[in-house]
Tab-separated table of C-alpha atoms in Angstrom:
chain	number	residue	atom	x	y	z
D	1	MET	CA	-26.433	-8.125	-15.276
D	2	SER	CA	-27.722	-6.869	-18.619
D	3	THR	CA	-25.252	-8.826	-20.798
D	4	ASP	CA	-23.850	-12.252	-20.005
D	5	VAL	CA	-20.150	-12.290	-19.126
D	6	PHE	CA	-17.910	-15.324	-19.562
D	7	VAL	CA	-14.459	-16.387	-18.441
D	8	ILE	CA	-12.841	-18.151	-21.398
D	9	ALA	CA	-9.244	-18.671	-20.228
D	10	ALA	CA	-7.141	-18.741	-17.080
D	11	ALA	CA	-3.462	-19.071	-16.279
D	12	MET	CA	-1.171	-18.665	-13.292
D	13	ILE	CA	2.315	-19.427	-12.074
D	14	PRO	CA	3.059	-21.614	-9.054
D	15	PHE	CA	2.797	-19.491	-5.929
D	16	GLY	CA	5.948	-19.381	-3.812
D	17	LYS	CA	9.012	-17.327	-3.057
D	18	HIS	CA	10.181	-15.927	-6.383
D	19	ARG	CA	12.774	-13.622	-4.874
D	20	SER	CA	14.551	-12.824	-8.136
D	21	SER	CA	11.361	-11.891	-9.997
D	22	SER	CA	9.772	-8.454	-10.322
D	23	TYR	CA	6.038	-7.737	-10.549
D	24	VAL	CA	6.476	-7.662	-14.306
D	25	GLY	CA	8.426	-10.917	-14.295
D	26	LEU	CA	5.723	-12.632	-12.257
D	27	ALA	CA	2.802	-11.469	-14.370
D	28	VAL	CA	4.009	-11.674	-17.964
D	29	PRO	CA	4.144	-15.505	-18.306
D	30	PRO	CA	0.535	-16.145	-17.200
D	31	LEU	CA	-0.598	-13.112	-19.216
D	32	ILE	CA	0.836	-14.639	-22.392
D	33	ASP	CA	-0.540	-18.090	-21.522
D	34	ALA	CA	-4.050	-16.781	-20.827
D	35	MET	CA	-4.204	-14.772	-24.050
D	36	LYS	CA	-3.040	-17.793	-26.027
D	37	GLY	CA	-5.600	-19.964	-24.246
D	38	ALA	CA	-8.355	-17.512	-25.129
D	39	GLY	CA	-7.196	-17.253	-28.717
D	40	ILE	CA	-7.042	-13.467	-28.583
D	41	GLU	CA	-4.577	-11.009	-30.039
D	42	LYS	CA	-3.466	-7.780	-28.422
D	43	SER	CA	-5.744	-5.911	-30.785
D	44	ASP	CA	-8.758	-7.778	-29.375
D	45	VAL	CA	-8.279	-6.436	-25.829
D	46	ASP	CA	-10.554	-3.541	-24.839
D	47	ALA	CA	-9.327	-3.016	-21.261
D	48	VAL	CA	-6.923	-4.378	-18.657
D	49	TYR	CA	-7.609	-4.508	-14.929
D	50	VAL	CA	-4.732	-5.260	-12.554
D	51	GLY	CA	-5.159	-6.136	-8.883
D	52	HIS	CA	-2.215	-5.580	-6.536
D	53	SER	CA	-1.566	-3.956	-3.176
D	54	TYR	CA	2.170	-3.365	-2.932
D	55	GLY	CA	3.305	-3.035	-6.545
D	56	GLY	CA	3.618	0.733	-6.671
D	57	MET	CA	2.500	3.136	-9.353
D	58	MET	CA	1.527	1.976	-12.838
D	59	THR	CA	2.113	-1.696	-12.160
D	60	GLY	CA	-0.369	-2.706	-14.834
D	61	GLN	CA	1.189	-0.476	-17.446
D	62	ARG	CA	4.651	-1.814	-16.667
D	63	ILE	CA	3.389	-5.359	-17.200
D	64	CYS	CA	1.465	-4.662	-20.390
D	65	LYS	CA	4.242	-2.767	-22.099
D	66	GLU	CA	6.431	-5.867	-21.980
D	67	ILE	CA	4.183	-7.568	-24.534
D	68	GLY	CA	3.286	-4.427	-26.455
D	69	LEU	CA	-0.239	-4.249	-25.062
D	70	GLY	CA	-0.960	-0.534	-25.019
D	71	THR	CA	-3.451	2.242	-25.820
D	72	VAL	CA	-6.392	0.495	-24.098
D	73	PRO	CA	-7.508	1.586	-20.605
D	74	THR	CA	-5.364	-0.061	-17.941
D	75	VAL	CA	-6.788	0.211	-14.440
D	76	ASN	CA	-4.786	-0.574	-11.306
D	77	VAL	CA	-6.937	-1.809	-8.421
D	78	ASP	CA	-5.906	-1.764	-4.753
D	79	ASN	CA	-8.446	-3.271	-2.373
D	80	ALA	CA	-6.021	-5.115	-0.085
D	81	CYS	CA	-6.528	-8.909	-0.261
D	82	SER	CA	-9.635	-8.305	-2.361
D	83	SER	CA	-7.699	-6.448	-5.083
D	84	GLY	CA	-7.705	-9.195	-7.714
D	85	ALA	CA	-11.336	-10.094	-7.118
D	86	THR	CA	-12.287	-6.420	-7.283
D	87	ALA	CA	-10.486	-6.188	-10.630
D	88	ILE	CA	-12.673	-9.060	-11.885
D	89	HIS	CA	-15.749	-7.245	-10.569
D	90	GLU	CA	-14.794	-4.073	-12.436
D	91	ALA	CA	-14.176	-5.975	-15.662
D	92	THR	CA	-17.441	-7.871	-15.293
D	93	THR	CA	-19.376	-4.655	-14.738
D	94	ALA	CA	-17.867	-2.987	-17.812
D	95	ILE	CA	-18.689	-5.952	-20.053
D	96	ALA	CA	-22.183	-6.448	-18.607
D	97	GLU	CA	-23.009	-2.799	-19.249
D	98	GLY	CA	-21.880	-3.094	-22.852
D	99	LEU	CA	-18.907	-0.764	-22.491
D	100	ILE	CA	-16.335	-3.331	-23.646
D	101	ASP	CA	-16.227	-6.878	-25.037
D	102	VAL	CA	-12.854	-8.298	-23.992
D	103	ALA	CA	-11.060	-7.684	-20.690
D	104	VAL	CA	-7.788	-9.015	-19.340
D	105	VAL	CA	-7.656	-9.286	-15.548
D	106	ILE	CA	-4.296	-9.710	-13.835
D	107	GLY	CA	-3.668	-10.341	-10.157
D	108	VAL	CA	-0.071	-10.061	-8.984
D	109	GLU	CA	1.900	-9.590	-5.781
D	110	LYS	CA	5.468	-9.943	-4.532
D	111	LEU	CA	5.448	-10.275	-0.752
D	112	THR	CA	9.037	-11.475	-0.386
D	113	GLN	CA	9.998	-7.818	-0.771
D	114	PHE	CA	9.121	-7.421	2.927
D	115	GLY	CA	11.502	-10.122	4.123
D	116	GLY	CA	8.920	-12.154	6.056
D	117	GLY	CA	6.582	-11.689	8.984
D	118	ALA	CA	3.135	-10.106	9.069
D	119	LEU	CA	2.228	-7.753	6.242
D	120	PRO	CA	2.454	-4.023	6.873
D	121	LEU	CA	-0.832	-2.211	7.488
D	122	SER	CA	-1.652	1.487	7.251
D	123	PRO	CA	0.402	3.423	9.830
D	124	GLU	CA	-2.423	5.975	10.041
D	125	ASP	CA	-4.872	3.439	11.462
D	126	ARG	CA	-5.388	3.862	15.195
D	127	GLU	CA	-5.310	0.124	15.935
D	128	VAL	CA	-2.190	-0.357	13.838
D	129	LYS	CA	-0.545	2.375	15.907
D	130	GLN	CA	-1.309	0.241	18.957
D	131	GLY	CA	0.406	-2.767	17.366
D	132	ILE	CA	-2.437	-4.771	15.830
D	133	ILE	CA	-1.509	-7.219	13.062
D	134	MET	CA	-3.712	-9.633	11.121
D	135	PRO	CA	-2.623	-12.826	12.953
D	136	ALA	CA	-3.721	-11.178	16.204
D	137	VAL	CA	-7.101	-10.252	14.738
D	138	TYR	CA	-7.784	-13.808	13.664
D	139	ALA	CA	-6.437	-15.179	16.944
D	140	MET	CA	-9.078	-13.101	18.694
D	141	ARG	CA	-11.711	-14.505	16.338
D	142	ALA	CA	-10.532	-18.022	17.108
D	143	THR	CA	-10.444	-17.491	20.860
D	144	ARG	CA	-13.990	-16.138	20.847
D	145	TYR	CA	-15.244	-18.936	18.592
D	146	LEU	CA	-13.692	-21.684	20.697
D	147	HIS	CA	-15.138	-20.074	23.834
D	148	ASP	CA	-18.665	-19.699	22.488
D	149	PHE	CA	-19.140	-22.943	20.570
D	150	GLU	CA	-18.329	-26.656	20.651
D	151	ALA	CA	-15.065	-26.221	18.778
D	152	THR	CA	-11.485	-27.033	19.724
D	153	SER	CA	-7.944	-26.353	18.617
D	154	GLU	CA	-8.077	-29.735	16.909
D	155	ASP	CA	-10.819	-28.386	14.667
D	156	LEU	CA	-8.625	-25.450	13.711
D	157	ALA	CA	-5.897	-27.930	12.857
D	158	LEU	CA	-8.276	-30.090	10.800
D	159	VAL	CA	-8.869	-27.133	8.469
D	160	SER	CA	-5.134	-26.973	7.768
D	161	VAL	CA	-4.876	-30.737	7.314
D	162	LYS	CA	-7.645	-30.610	4.700
D	163	ALA	CA	-6.061	-27.624	2.950
D	164	ARG	CA	-2.683	-29.349	2.682
D	165	ARG	CA	-4.306	-32.548	1.431
D	166	HIS	CA	-5.996	-30.576	-1.346
D	167	GLY	CA	-2.867	-28.532	-2.043
D	168	ALA	CA	-0.839	-31.692	-2.543
D	169	LEU	CA	-2.910	-32.234	-5.704
D	170	ASN	CA	-2.327	-28.731	-7.062
D	171	PRO	CA	0.842	-28.049	-9.074
D	172	PHE	CA	0.351	-24.297	-8.507
D	173	ALA	CA	0.270	-24.518	-4.691
D	174	GLN	CA	3.069	-23.104	-2.568
D	175	PHE	CA	2.830	-26.114	-0.220
D	176	ARG	CA	2.296	-29.490	-1.873
D	177	THR	CA	2.868	-31.906	1.000
D	178	GLU	CA	0.275	-33.252	3.400
D	179	VAL	CA	0.526	-32.653	7.151
D	180	THR	CA	-0.856	-34.481	10.150
D	181	LEU	CA	-3.044	-33.159	12.939
D	182	ASP	CA	-0.143	-33.376	15.390
D	183	GLU	CA	2.188	-31.535	13.036
D	184	VAL	CA	-0.251	-28.637	12.820
D	185	LEU	CA	-0.917	-28.519	16.554
D	186	ASN	CA	2.769	-28.749	17.445
D	187	SER	CA	4.039	-26.219	14.914
D	188	ARG	CA	5.394	-22.950	16.248
D	189	ALA	CA	2.920	-20.736	18.092
D	190	VAL	CA	2.068	-17.520	16.249
D	191	ALA	CA	-0.851	-15.999	18.171
D	192	ASP	CA	-2.683	-18.270	20.588
D	193	PRO	CA	-4.530	-20.457	19.654
D	194	LEU	CA	-3.114	-20.214	16.117
D	195	THR	CA	0.036	-22.111	15.228
D	196	LEU	CA	2.242	-21.571	12.192
D	197	LEU	CA	0.487	-24.207	10.088
D	198	MET	CA	-2.891	-22.577	10.825
D	199	CYS	CA	-1.680	-19.411	9.062
D	200	CYS	CA	-1.301	-18.832	5.333
D	201	PRO	CA	2.224	-18.293	4.041
D	202	THR	CA	3.531	-15.129	2.457
D	203	GLY	CA	4.884	-15.451	-1.037
D	204	ASP	CA	4.773	-14.218	-4.597
D	205	GLY	CA	2.526	-15.041	-7.510
D	206	ALA	CA	0.396	-13.970	-10.439
D	207	ALA	CA	-2.774	-15.172	-12.119
D	208	VAL	CA	-4.717	-14.018	-15.186
D	209	VAL	CA	-8.261	-14.562	-16.462
D	210	ILE	CA	-9.838	-13.403	-19.708
D	211	LEU	CA	-13.431	-12.148	-19.581
D	212	VAL	CA	-15.602	-11.602	-22.649
D	213	SER	CA	-19.136	-10.723	-23.660
D	214	GLU	CA	-21.386	-13.324	-25.258
D	215	ARG	CA	-20.820	-11.600	-28.609
D	216	ALA	CA	-17.052	-11.857	-28.260
D	217	ARG	CA	-17.260	-15.447	-27.088
D	218	HIS	CA	-19.236	-16.375	-30.192
D	219	LYS	CA	-16.800	-14.492	-32.448
D	220	LEU	CA	-13.799	-16.225	-30.861
D	221	GLY	CA	-15.488	-19.623	-30.936
D	222	ALA	CA	-14.642	-20.208	-27.260
D	223	THR	CA	-16.188	-23.531	-26.273
D	224	SER	CA	-14.423	-23.784	-22.895
D	225	ALA	CA	-16.056	-21.201	-20.634
D	226	MET	CA	-17.880	-20.386	-17.435
D	227	ARG	CA	-20.553	-17.726	-17.001
D	228	VAL	CA	-20.334	-15.031	-14.334
D	229	ALA	CA	-23.677	-15.587	-12.614
D	230	ALA	CA	-23.043	-13.037	-9.850
D	231	SER	CA	-20.436	-10.407	-9.050
D	232	VAL	CA	-20.817	-8.614	-5.723
D	233	LEU	CA	-18.527	-6.116	-4.026
D	234	HIS	CA	-19.274	-4.694	-0.567
D	235	SER	CA	-17.308	-2.332	1.633
D	236	GLY	CA	-17.458	-2.500	5.411
D	237	HIS	CA	-19.486	-0.166	7.570
D	238	VAL	CA	-18.242	1.540	10.713
D	239	GLU	CA	-19.371	0.001	13.986
D	240	GLU	CA	-17.580	1.119	17.100
D	241	GLY	CA	-17.581	-0.759	20.371
D	242	PHE	CA	-18.619	-4.403	20.644
D	243	ARG	CA	-18.614	-6.461	17.479
D	244	ASP	CA	-19.299	-10.191	17.187
D	245	MET	CA	-15.989	-11.382	15.724
D	246	THR	CA	-17.480	-14.812	15.015
D	247	LYS	CA	-20.042	-13.344	12.611
D	248	PRO	CA	-18.395	-11.329	9.789
D	249	GLU	CA	-21.382	-9.350	8.581
D	250	ILE	CA	-19.730	-8.127	5.384
D	251	THR	CA	-19.520	-11.715	4.104
D	252	TYR	CA	-23.057	-12.541	5.254
D	253	ASP	CA	-24.376	-9.522	3.333
D	254	SER	CA	-22.264	-10.155	0.229
D	255	ALA	CA	-23.264	-13.822	0.105
D	256	ARG	CA	-26.950	-12.972	0.436
D	257	ASP	CA	-26.742	-10.586	-2.509
D	258	ALA	CA	-24.642	-12.975	-4.621
D	259	TYR	CA	-27.065	-15.883	-4.185
D	260	ALA	CA	-29.972	-13.596	-5.085
D	261	GLU	CA	-28.209	-12.340	-8.212
D	262	ALA	CA	-27.295	-15.853	-9.349
D	263	GLY	CA	-30.689	-17.296	-8.465
D	264	ILE	CA	-29.236	-20.244	-6.555
D	265	GLU	CA	-28.883	-21.421	-2.955
D	266	PRO	CA	-25.822	-22.612	-1.010
D	267	LYS	CA	-26.894	-26.233	-1.487
D	268	ASP	CA	-26.484	-25.830	-5.247
D	269	LEU	CA	-22.746	-25.158	-5.041
D	270	ASP	CA	-20.238	-27.804	-6.077
D	271	MET	CA	-17.149	-25.888	-4.925
D	272	ILE	CA	-16.092	-22.822	-2.959
D	273	GLU	CA	-12.794	-21.008	-2.891
D	274	CYS	CA	-12.955	-18.961	0.327
D	275	HIS	CA	-10.600	-16.600	2.113
D	276	ASP	CA	-8.958	-19.015	4.561
D	277	ALA	CA	-6.013	-16.774	5.470
D	278	PHE	CA	-6.139	-18.409	8.901
D	279	SER	CA	-7.823	-21.701	9.720
D	280	ILE	CA	-10.519	-20.100	11.887
D	281	ALA	CA	-11.572	-18.046	8.867
D	282	GLU	CA	-12.763	-21.106	6.970
D	283	LEU	CA	-15.031	-22.099	9.842
D	284	VAL	CA	-16.690	-18.703	10.218
D	285	TYR	CA	-17.060	-18.440	6.445
D	286	TYR	CA	-18.851	-21.805	6.259
D	287	GLU	CA	-21.527	-20.094	8.282
D	288	ALA	CA	-21.413	-16.727	6.533
D	289	LEU	CA	-21.763	-18.424	3.142
D	290	GLY	CA	-24.810	-20.346	4.313
D	291	LEU	CA	-23.359	-23.832	4.605
D	292	ALA	CA	-24.066	-24.141	8.332
D	293	GLU	CA	-25.921	-22.419	11.131
D	294	HIS	CA	-23.943	-20.042	13.324
D	295	GLY	CA	-21.704	-22.046	15.641
D	296	HIS	CA	-22.064	-25.339	13.751
D	297	ALA	CA	-19.311	-25.159	11.125
D	298	VAL	CA	-17.254	-27.842	12.840
D	299	ASP	CA	-19.982	-30.402	12.147
D	300	LEU	CA	-19.364	-30.035	8.406
D	301	LEU	CA	-15.620	-30.258	8.849
D	302	ARG	CA	-15.620	-33.280	11.145
D	303	ASP	CA	-18.043	-35.173	8.912
D	304	GLY	CA	-15.924	-34.612	5.803
D	305	ARG	CA	-18.685	-32.697	4.051
D	306	THR	CA	-16.371	-29.959	2.734
D	307	THR	CA	-13.846	-32.142	0.944
D	308	PHE	CA	-13.940	-34.410	-2.095
D	309	GLY	CA	-16.916	-36.750	-1.868
D	310	GLY	CA	-18.761	-34.422	0.501
D	311	ASP	CA	-21.571	-31.903	0.030
D	312	VAL	CA	-19.355	-29.145	-1.398
D	313	VAL	CA	-15.584	-29.035	-1.878
D	314	VAL	CA	-14.177	-26.014	-0.069
D	315	ASN	CA	-10.822	-24.814	-1.376
D	316	PRO	CA	-10.020	-27.655	-3.775
D	317	SER	CA	-6.905	-25.666	-4.745
D	318	GLY	CA	-5.599	-25.928	-1.190
D	319	GLY	CA	-6.873	-22.458	-0.391
D	320	LEU	CA	-4.694	-19.696	0.936
D	321	LEU	CA	-3.366	-22.039	3.632
D	322	ALA	CA	-1.696	-24.325	1.094
D	323	LYS	CA	-1.795	-22.559	-2.259
D	324	GLY	CA	-0.433	-19.365	-0.696
D	325	HIS	CA	-1.656	-15.796	-0.458
D	326	PRO	CA	0.154	-13.200	-2.587
D	327	VAL	CA	-2.661	-10.829	-1.767
D	328	GLY	CA	-3.304	-9.060	-5.087
D	329	ALA	CA	-3.214	-12.358	-6.963
D	330	SER	CA	-5.443	-14.437	-4.697
D	331	GLY	CA	-8.856	-13.414	-6.023
D	332	VAL	CA	-7.824	-14.026	-9.625
D	333	ALA	CA	-6.282	-17.377	-8.710
D	334	GLN	CA	-9.587	-18.362	-7.097
D	335	ALA	CA	-11.383	-17.594	-10.363
D	336	ALA	CA	-8.764	-19.603	-12.255
D	337	GLU	CA	-9.447	-22.610	-10.029
D	338	ALA	CA	-13.181	-22.229	-10.596
D	339	PHE	CA	-12.595	-22.075	-14.361
D	340	TRP	CA	-10.534	-25.248	-14.399
D	341	GLN	CA	-13.058	-27.085	-12.229
D	342	LEU	CA	-16.112	-25.997	-14.229
D	343	THR	CA	-14.455	-26.799	-17.561
D	344	GLY	CA	-13.130	-30.181	-16.406
D	345	GLU	CA	-9.464	-29.168	-16.553
D	346	ALA	CA	-8.482	-29.502	-12.880
D	347	GLY	CA	-6.584	-32.766	-13.216
D	348	ALA	CA	-6.061	-34.822	-10.064
D	349	ARG	CA	-8.261	-32.500	-7.999
D	350	GLN	CA	-11.177	-32.449	-10.436
D	351	ILE	CA	-14.632	-32.313	-8.832
D	352	GLU	CA	-16.974	-34.654	-10.660
D	353	ASN	CA	-19.708	-32.937	-12.695
D	354	ALA	CA	-18.969	-29.516	-11.211
D	355	ARG	CA	-21.493	-26.919	-12.356
D	356	TRP	CA	-21.577	-24.114	-9.772
D	357	ALA	CA	-18.626	-22.410	-8.073
D	358	LEU	CA	-18.363	-19.550	-5.595
D	359	THR	CA	-15.238	-17.512	-4.896
D	360	HIS	CA	-14.923	-15.279	-1.846
D	361	VAL	CA	-12.198	-12.940	-0.692
D	362	THR	CA	-12.105	-10.186	1.907
D	363	GLY	CA	-9.605	-7.378	2.221
D	364	GLY	CA	-8.182	-4.991	4.725
D	365	GLY	CA	-7.754	-4.520	8.442
D	366	THR	CA	-9.186	-1.119	9.361
D	367	ALA	CA	-10.306	0.040	12.780
D	368	GLY	CA	-14.090	0.099	13.102
D	369	LEU	CA	-14.718	-2.123	10.053
D	370	ASP	CA	-15.377	-5.853	9.931
D	371	HIS	CA	-13.351	-5.796	6.710
D	372	GLY	CA	-12.613	-3.064	4.212
D	373	ALA	CA	-13.929	-5.029	1.225
D	374	CYS	CA	-15.555	-8.341	0.339
D	375	THR	CA	-15.909	-9.653	-3.202
D	376	ILE	CA	-17.963	-12.723	-4.060
D	377	HIS	CA	-18.386	-14.248	-7.496
D	378	ILE	CA	-20.633	-17.118	-8.488
D	379	PHE	CA	-19.799	-18.943	-11.706
D	380	GLU	CA	-21.786	-21.442	-13.770
D	381	ALA	CA	-20.371	-23.959	-16.198
D	382	ALA	CA	-21.208	-22.781	-19.718
């Protein structure tokens, strides 16, 4: 990037079922909190980027008008689960290229509008027409992984146990109680081998981060900050026929490019917020992000190397499994967690001396694609 970009404030609301709230009602409180935290006025904002998937037309404008934030470009971003992270990528690119100095990024979603169950996918997709839903896709990934490698259903459950243990420390998490291995294994079956507690919950939420150029950071006197060391967005490529579901190539490729841009290696990371929509996802992403060789993710998990006190803390927020997954908000919430960790503001879940953080989110179930989008950010304490 030609100009350094910094995150100088973050805010969010607790994820959960906010049935009486609108998209505007969800997003306005963290928007106000983040702007106050950054010490910026409405007149300081050069652009607003809003990630959401189901909010309808002009969601961003409807939010901004409630606080009188107008005239500046407001861009609505829909990239499925990667919407919020893509909004951060767009803001980062604009600042790095010198087009703007201050950007507000909002991620927001209200999934209770669908009444529960799996999220609706595009009715035009040929696999959706045949009845495919995301839990089934990840169940197939899990079945293949357990068949090919030395992994068991207990390992899938261990991911959820770790997520809930981390989430219990996070006041913004949808689920804040720990669970046992037996509770996960014996919870209701969703799509074999996945049980209910191996699947992320649906819910509502919003998160906001403020991004600025180095010039704006100096002008604002922002001492609490993290630098965007890498911002990578990939779209999937079409590959018909056989595909190795245990090796998500879009994440492998995005991670390779992100590490190269940041100039670091996986071993340098102190924390990762990854897209653990289902427990099997965390295992395959250990490998895709370079933490383990293909087929050996369970070794990290069993040895406690991806929790507090280990090599790298994966999903200190509780991840999607515990924190929740209001899809448009998730990528921004990941960046918020990274900000709090790298600035020493994470409270009971603080990682000691955290310097490097990676956030990763994928989006979309589309026939012929591994995923529709993958966004990875690497942040450095500033």
